[in-house]
Coordinates of C-alpha atoms in Angstrom, one line a residue:
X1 CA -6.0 144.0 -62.9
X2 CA -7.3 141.8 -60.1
X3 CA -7.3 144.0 -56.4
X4 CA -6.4 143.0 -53.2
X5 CA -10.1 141.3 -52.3
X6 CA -10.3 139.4 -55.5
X7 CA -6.7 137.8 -54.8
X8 CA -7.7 137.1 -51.7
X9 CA -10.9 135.2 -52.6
X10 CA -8.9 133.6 -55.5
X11 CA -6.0 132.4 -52.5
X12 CA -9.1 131.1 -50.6
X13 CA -10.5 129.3 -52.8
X14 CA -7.3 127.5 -53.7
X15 CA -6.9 126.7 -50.3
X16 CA -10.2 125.4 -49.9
X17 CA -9.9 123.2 -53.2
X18 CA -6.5 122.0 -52.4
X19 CA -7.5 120.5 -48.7
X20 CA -11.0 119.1 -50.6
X21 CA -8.2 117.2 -53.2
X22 CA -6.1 115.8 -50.6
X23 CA -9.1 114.5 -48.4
X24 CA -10.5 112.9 -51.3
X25 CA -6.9 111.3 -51.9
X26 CA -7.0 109.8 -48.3
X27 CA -10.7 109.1 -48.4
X28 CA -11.7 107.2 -52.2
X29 CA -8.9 104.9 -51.2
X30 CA -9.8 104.1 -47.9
X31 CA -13.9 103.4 -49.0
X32 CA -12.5 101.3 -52.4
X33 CA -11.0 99.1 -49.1
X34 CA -14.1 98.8 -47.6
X35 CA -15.9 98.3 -50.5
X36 CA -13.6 95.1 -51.5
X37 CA -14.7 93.9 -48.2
X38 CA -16.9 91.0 -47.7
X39 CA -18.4 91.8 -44.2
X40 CA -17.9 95.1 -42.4
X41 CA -17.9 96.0 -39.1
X42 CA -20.4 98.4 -37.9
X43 CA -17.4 101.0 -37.2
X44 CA -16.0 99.9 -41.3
X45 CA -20.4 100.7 -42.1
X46 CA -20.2 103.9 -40.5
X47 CA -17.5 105.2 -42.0
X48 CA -18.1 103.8 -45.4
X49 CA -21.4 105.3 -45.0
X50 CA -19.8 108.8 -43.8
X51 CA -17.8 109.1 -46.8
X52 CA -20.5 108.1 -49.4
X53 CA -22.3 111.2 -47.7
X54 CA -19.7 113.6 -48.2
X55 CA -19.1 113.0 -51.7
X56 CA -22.8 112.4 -52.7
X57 CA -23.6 115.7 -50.5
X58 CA -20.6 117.9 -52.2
X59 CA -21.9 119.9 -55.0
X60 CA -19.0 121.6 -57.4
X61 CA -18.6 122.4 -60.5
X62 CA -15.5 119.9 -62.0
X63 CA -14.9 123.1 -64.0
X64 CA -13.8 124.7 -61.1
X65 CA -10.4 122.7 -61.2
X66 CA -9.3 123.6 -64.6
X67 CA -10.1 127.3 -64.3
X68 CA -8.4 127.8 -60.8
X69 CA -5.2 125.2 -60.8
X70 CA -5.2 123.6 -64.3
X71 CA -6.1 120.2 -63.8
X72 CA -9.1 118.4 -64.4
X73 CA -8.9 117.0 -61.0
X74 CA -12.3 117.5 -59.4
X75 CA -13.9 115.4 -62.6
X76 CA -11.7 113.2 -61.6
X77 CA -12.6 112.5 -57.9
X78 CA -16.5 112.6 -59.1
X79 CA -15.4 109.9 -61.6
X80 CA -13.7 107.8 -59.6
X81 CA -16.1 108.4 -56.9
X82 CA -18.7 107.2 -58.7
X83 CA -17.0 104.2 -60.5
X84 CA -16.3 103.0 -56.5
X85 CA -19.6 103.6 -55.0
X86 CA -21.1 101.4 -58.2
X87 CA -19.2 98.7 -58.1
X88 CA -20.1 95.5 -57.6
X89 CA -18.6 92.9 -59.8
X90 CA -14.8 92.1 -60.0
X91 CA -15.0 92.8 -63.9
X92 CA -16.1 96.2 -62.9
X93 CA -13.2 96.4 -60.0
X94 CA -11.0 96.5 -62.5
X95 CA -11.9 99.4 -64.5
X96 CA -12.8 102.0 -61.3
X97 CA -8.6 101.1 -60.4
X98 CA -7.4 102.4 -63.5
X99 CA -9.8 105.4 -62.9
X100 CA -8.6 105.8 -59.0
X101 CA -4.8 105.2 -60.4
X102 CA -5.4 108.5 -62.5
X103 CA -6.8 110.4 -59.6
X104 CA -4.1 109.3 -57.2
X105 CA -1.7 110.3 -60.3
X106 CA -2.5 113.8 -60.8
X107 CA -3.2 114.5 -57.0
X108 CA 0.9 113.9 -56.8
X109 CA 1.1 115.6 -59.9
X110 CA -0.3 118.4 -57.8
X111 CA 1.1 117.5 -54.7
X112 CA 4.8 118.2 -55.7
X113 CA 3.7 121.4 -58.0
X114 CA 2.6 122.9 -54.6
X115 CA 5.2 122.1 -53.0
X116 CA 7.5 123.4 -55.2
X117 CA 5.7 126.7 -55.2
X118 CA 5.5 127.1 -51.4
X119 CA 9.2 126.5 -51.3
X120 CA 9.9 129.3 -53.5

């Protein structure tokens, strides 16, 4: 039987995870946009640069996902982060939008399971 402190870690760390998943769905769209581009501006640089740092900087284990919420999310983000920042040729292009398509997928997936539960 869990007690009051481990549920309250448990409720934190959801928290935590869930904000990290929905920045990562407004951010790995927004730097695949700058990424098509063929010139940035030094504002489009910065940012592009900003967000490479805070998903090459984040350390987790993808693990975490599955234990806490059921969903293999946070490989996913790593994955399509990845597939994004290495891209270079259209032929590639391709392949990291079927991976961002997933992500995008089971954040909703996730998205309307939470809502659901908070309106209960």
């Amino acid at each position: 039987m869990l007690n009051f402190q481990e549920i309250n870690r448990l409720n934190e760390a959801n928290l935590v995870l869930r904000h990290f998943v929905d920045l990562s769905a407004k951010l790995l769209p927004f730097l695949d946009e700058l990424i098509r581009k063929n010139e940035l501006s030094d504002i489009e640089e910065l940012s592009k640069s900003k967000i490479m740092s805070v998903f090459e900087s984040y350390q987790f284990d993808t693990k975490t996902s599955e234990m806490l919420i059921n969903s293999n999310i946070l490989e996913l983000i790593k994955k399509t982060y990845t597939k994004i920042a290495q891209t270079n040729q259209r032929s590639d292009r391709r392949h990291h939008i079927r991976t961002l398509r997933q992500f995008l997928f089971e954040h909703q997936r996730l998205v309307d399971s939470w809502n659901y539960v908070d309106s209960n």
